[in-house]
Amino acid sequence: LSCHSLHVELVTAHKGLSVTMKLAILFSVIASAFAFAPANTDSKSTALNAFEEELGSQPPLGFFDPLGLVSDGNQANFDRLRYVEIKHGRVSMLAVVGYLITEAGVRLPGNIDLAGDSFGDIPSGFKAISALPGGGLLQLFAFVGLLEIFVMKDITGGEFIGDFRNGFIDYGWDKLDKGTQTEKRAIELNQGRAAMMGILALMVHEKLGVSLLPGVSYN
């Protein structure tokens, strides 16, 4: 009787395992079918056709939108993201320059507060935040806020996204031909993209304690 019971249990287990394997195979086939099914590329094609001639769409990547942020071809959405990209690029370029200058030991002359602390006493990198006097941080944030609200914005309606001249500062821009203007704007855009990656790398490596700069140690 015990042998018969054991045989029944083995047969039952075998059937259960067989069913499980078949279900697993079925699910794998279904998943594979979905994986190789043709994707809906209409929206991406629309965006590609709409923005492939925009500034910044250049070799080797061309129009590059892996997250599909403008896959609907919405021009207003693209303009807003381009504005943010240019603005962050400009801030990042200033950040990289400031980071390299302070790491090189360049400081303003004189004292930073009435207590007699000099600018030279302030370290570089993240350590500067805790070393700065409270009043200095307040002035810094107030100055950035002033630029954000009243200066670094398109007030008069510029010729292109990111045109903050507002009829005041030109530096000979209007004397350049259209081809040179487009080239200059593309250079700024690409350098801003590189600077965003650059300042991120500098900050991350500083927190990791591994400097990207020769002769600099965070230990």
mmCIF file with all atom_site columns, N, CA, C and O in Angstrom, residues 200-218:
data_model
loop_
_atom_site.group_PDB
_atom_site.id
_atom_site.type_symbol
_atom_site.label_atom_id
_atom_site.label_alt_id
_atom_site.label_comp_id
_atom_site.label_asym_id
_atom_site.label_entity_id
_atom_site.label_seq_id
_atom_site.pdbx_PDB_ins_code
_atom_site.Cartn_x
_atom_site.Cartn_y
_atom_site.Cartn_z
_atom_site.occupancy
_atom_site.B_iso_or_equiv
_atom_site.pdbx_formal_charge
_atom_site.auth_seq_id
_atom_site.auth_comp_id
_atom_site.auth_asym_id
_atom_site.auth_atom_id
_atom_site.pdbx_PDB_model_num
ATOM 1  N N  . LEU A 1 200 ? 28.812 67.822 -12.361 1.00 0.00 ? 200 LEU A N  1
ATOM 2  C CA . LEU A 1 200 ? 28.286 66.654 -11.659 1.00 0.00 ? 200 LEU A CA 1
ATOM 3  C C  . LEU A 1 200 ? 29.412 65.678 -11.316 1.00 0.00 ? 200 LEU A C  1
ATOM 4  O O  . LEU A 1 200 ? 29.481 65.161 -10.189 1.00 0.00 ? 200 LEU A O  1
ATOM 5  N N  . ALA A 1 201 ? 30.303 65.445 -12.265 1.00 0.00 ? 201 ALA A N  1
ATOM 6  C CA . ALA A 1 201 ? 31.426 64.534 -12.027 1.00 0.00 ? 201 ALA A CA 1
ATOM 7  C C  . ALA A 1 201 ? 32.351 65.070 -10.940 1.00 0.00 ? 201 ALA A C  1
ATOM 8  O O  . ALA A 1 201 ? 32.819 64.323 -10.072 1.00 0.00 ? 201 ALA A O  1
ATOM 9  N N  . LEU A 1 202 ? 32.609 66.364 -10.957 1.00 0.00 ? 202 LEU A N  1
ATOM 10 C CA . LEU A 1 202 ? 33.475 66.969 -9.942  1.00 0.00 ? 202 LEU A CA 1
ATOM 11 C C  . LEU A 1 202 ? 32.870 66.829 -8.548  1.00 0.00 ? 202 LEU A C  1
ATOM 12 O O  . LEU A 1 202 ? 33.573 66.498 -7.578  1.00 0.00 ? 202 LEU A O  1
ATOM 13 N N  . MET A 1 203 ? 31.574 67.075 -8.417  1.00 0.00 ? 203 MET A N  1
ATOM 14 C CA . MET A 1 203 ? 30.925 66.989 -7.109  1.00 0.00 ? 203 MET A CA 1
ATOM 15 C C  . MET A 1 203 ? 30.868 65.547 -6.608  1.00 0.00 ? 203 MET A C  1
ATOM 16 O O  . MET A 1 203 ? 31.118 65.285 -5.429  1.00 0.00 ? 203 MET A O  1
ATOM 17 N N  . VAL A 1 204 ? 30.519 64.628 -7.505  1.00 0.00 ? 204 VAL A N  1
ATOM 18 C CA . VAL A 1 204 ? 30.430 63.218 -7.103  1.00 0.00 ? 204 VAL A CA 1
ATOM 19 C C  . VAL A 1 204 ? 31.788 62.691 -6.653  1.00 0.00 ? 204 VAL A C  1
ATOM 20 O O  . VAL A 1 204 ? 31.907 62.023 -5.616  1.00 0.00 ? 204 VAL A O  1
ATOM 21 N N  . HIS A 1 205 ? 32.834 63.009 -7.407  1.00 0.00 ? 205 HIS A N  1
ATOM 22 C CA . HIS A 1 205 ? 34.161 62.512 -7.048  1.00 0.00 ? 205 HIS A CA 1
ATOM 23 C C  . HIS A 1 205 ? 34.674 63.173 -5.770  1.00 0.00 ? 205 HIS A C  1
ATOM 24 O O  . HIS A 1 205 ? 35.424 62.545 -5.007  1.00 0.00 ? 205 HIS A O  1
ATOM 25 N N  . GLU A 1 206 ? 34.270 64.413 -5.530  1.00 0.00 ? 206 GLU A N  1
ATOM 26 C CA . GLU A 1 206 ? 34.667 65.043 -4.266  1.00 0.00 ? 206 GLU A CA 1
ATOM 27 C C  . GLU A 1 206 ? 34.037 64.300 -3.090  1.00 0.00 ? 206 GLU A C  1
ATOM 28 O O  . GLU A 1 206 ? 34.695 64.039 -2.081  1.00 0.00 ? 206 GLU A O  1
ATOM 29 N N  . LYS A 1 207 ? 32.753 63.954 -3.214  1.00 0.00 ? 207 LYS A N  1
ATOM 30 C CA . LYS A 1 207 ? 32.093 63.229 -2.131  1.00 0.00 ? 207 LYS A CA 1
ATOM 31 C C  . LYS A 1 207 ? 32.657 61.815 -1.973  1.00 0.00 ? 207 LYS A C  1
ATOM 32 O O  . LYS A 1 207 ? 32.657 61.265 -0.871  1.00 0.00 ? 207 LYS A O  1
ATOM 33 N N  . LEU A 1 208 ? 33.137 61.243 -3.068  1.00 0.00 ? 208 LEU A N  1
ATOM 34 C CA . LEU A 1 208 ? 33.757 59.916 -2.999  1.00 0.00 ? 208 LEU A CA 1
ATOM 35 C C  . LEU A 1 208 ? 35.184 59.978 -2.473  1.00 0.00 ? 208 LEU A C  1
ATOM 36 O O  . LEU A 1 208 ? 35.772 58.946 -2.141  1.00 0.00 ? 208 LEU A O  1
ATOM 37 N N  . GLY A 1 209 ? 35.737 61.198 -2.398  1.00 0.00 ? 209 GLY A N  1
ATOM 38 C CA . GLY A 1 209 ? 37.103 61.355 -1.921  1.00 0.00 ? 209 GLY A CA 1
ATOM 39 C C  . GLY A 1 209 ? 38.161 61.064 -2.965  1.00 0.00 ? 209 GLY A C  1
ATOM 40 O O  . GLY A 1 209 ? 39.323 60.861 -2.638  1.00 0.00 ? 209 GLY A O  1
ATOM 41 N N  . VAL A 1 210 ? 37.747 61.049 -4.238  1.00 0.00 ? 210 VAL A N  1
ATOM 42 C CA . VAL A 1 210 ? 38.677 60.776 -5.340  1.00 0.00 ? 210 VAL A CA 1
ATOM 43 C C  . VAL A 1 210 ? 38.616 61.961 -6.300  1.00 0.00 ? 210 VAL A C  1
ATOM 44 O O  . VAL A 1 210 ? 37.641 62.139 -7.034  1.00 0.00 ? 210 VAL A O  1
ATOM 45 N N  . SER A 1 211 ? 39.659 62.768 -6.300  1.00 0.00 ? 211 SER A N  1
ATOM 46 C CA . SER A 1 211 ? 39.651 63.982 -7.105  1.00 0.00 ? 211 SER A CA 1
ATOM 47 C C  . SER A 1 211 ? 39.928 63.680 -8.574  1.00 0.00 ? 211 SER A C  1
ATOM 48 O O  . SER A 1 211 ? 40.721 62.798 -8.912  1.00 0.00 ? 211 SER A O  1
ATOM 49 N N  . LEU A 1 212 ? 39.257 64.431 -9.441  1.00 0.00 ? 212 LEU A N  1
ATOM 50 C CA . LEU A 1 212 ? 39.538 64.364 -10.875 1.00 0.00 ? 212 LEU A CA 1
ATOM 51 C C  . LEU A 1 212 ? 40.637 65.341 -11.276 1.00 0.00 ? 212 LEU A C  1
ATOM 52 O O  . LEU A 1 212 ? 41.117 65.302 -12.403 1.00 0.00 ? 212 LEU A O  1
ATOM 53 N N  . LEU A 1 213 ? 41.032 66.202 -10.342 1.00 0.00 ? 213 LEU A N  1
ATOM 54 C CA . LEU A 1 213 ? 42.012 67.239 -10.642 1.00 0.00 ? 213 LEU A CA 1
ATOM 55 C C  . LEU A 1 213 ? 43.403 66.793 -10.189 1.00 0.00 ? 213 LEU A C  1
ATOM 56 O O  . LEU A 1 213 ? 43.553 66.233 -9.091  1.00 0.00 ? 213 LEU A O  1
ATOM 57 N N  . PRO A 1 214 ? 44.417 67.041 -11.008 1.00 0.00 ? 214 PRO A N  1
ATOM 58 C CA . PRO A 1 214 ? 45.783 66.626 -10.628 1.00 0.00 ? 214 PRO A CA 1
ATOM 59 C C  . PRO A 1 214 ? 46.294 67.398 -9.427  1.00 0.00 ? 214 PRO A C  1
ATOM 60 O O  . PRO A 1 214 ? 46.107 68.608 -9.330  1.00 0.00 ? 214 PRO A O  1
ATOM 61 N N  . GLY A 1 215 ? 46.895 66.686 -8.524  1.00 0.00 ? 215 GLY A N  1
ATOM 62 C CA . GLY A 1 215 ? 47.485 67.320 -7.344  1.00 0.00 ? 215 GLY A CA 1
ATOM 63 C C  . GLY A 1 215 ? 46.514 67.689 -6.267  1.00 0.00 ? 215 GLY A C  1
ATOM 64 O O  . GLY A 1 215 ? 46.881 68.362 -5.288  1.00 0.00 ? 215 GLY A O  1
ATOM 65 N N  . VAL A 1 216 ? 45.250 67.286 -6.378  1.00 0.00 ? 216 VAL A N  1
ATOM 66 C CA . VAL A 1 216 ? 44.243 67.609 -5.377  1.00 0.00 ? 216 VAL A CA 1
ATOM 67 C C  . VAL A 1 216 ? 43.843 66.352 -4.635  1.00 0.00 ? 216 VAL A C  1
ATOM 68 O O  . VAL A 1 216 ? 43.535 65.319 -5.257  1.00 0.00 ? 216 VAL A O  1
ATOM 69 N N  . SER A 1 217 ? 43.833 66.397 -3.317  1.00 0.00 ? 217 SER A N  1
ATOM 70 C CA . SER A 1 217 ? 43.443 65.264 -2.502  1.00 0.00 ? 217 SER A CA 1
ATOM 71 C C  . SER A 1 217 ? 42.396 65.717 -1.507  1.00 0.00 ? 217 SER A C  1
ATOM 72 O O  . SER A 1 217 ? 42.485 66.793 -0.918  1.00 0.00 ? 217 SER A O  1
ATOM 73 N N  . TYR A 1 218 ? 41.359 64.900 -1.304  1.00 0.00 ? 218 TYR A N  1
ATOM 74 C CA . TYR A 1 218 ? 40.297 65.215 -0.368  1.00 0.00 ? 218 TYR A CA 1
ATOM 75 C C  . TYR A 1 218 ? 40.468 64.499 0.955   1.00 0.00 ? 218 TYR A C  1
ATOM 76 O O  . TYR A 1 218 ? 39.589 64.558 1.811   1.00 0.00 ? 218 TYR A O  1
#
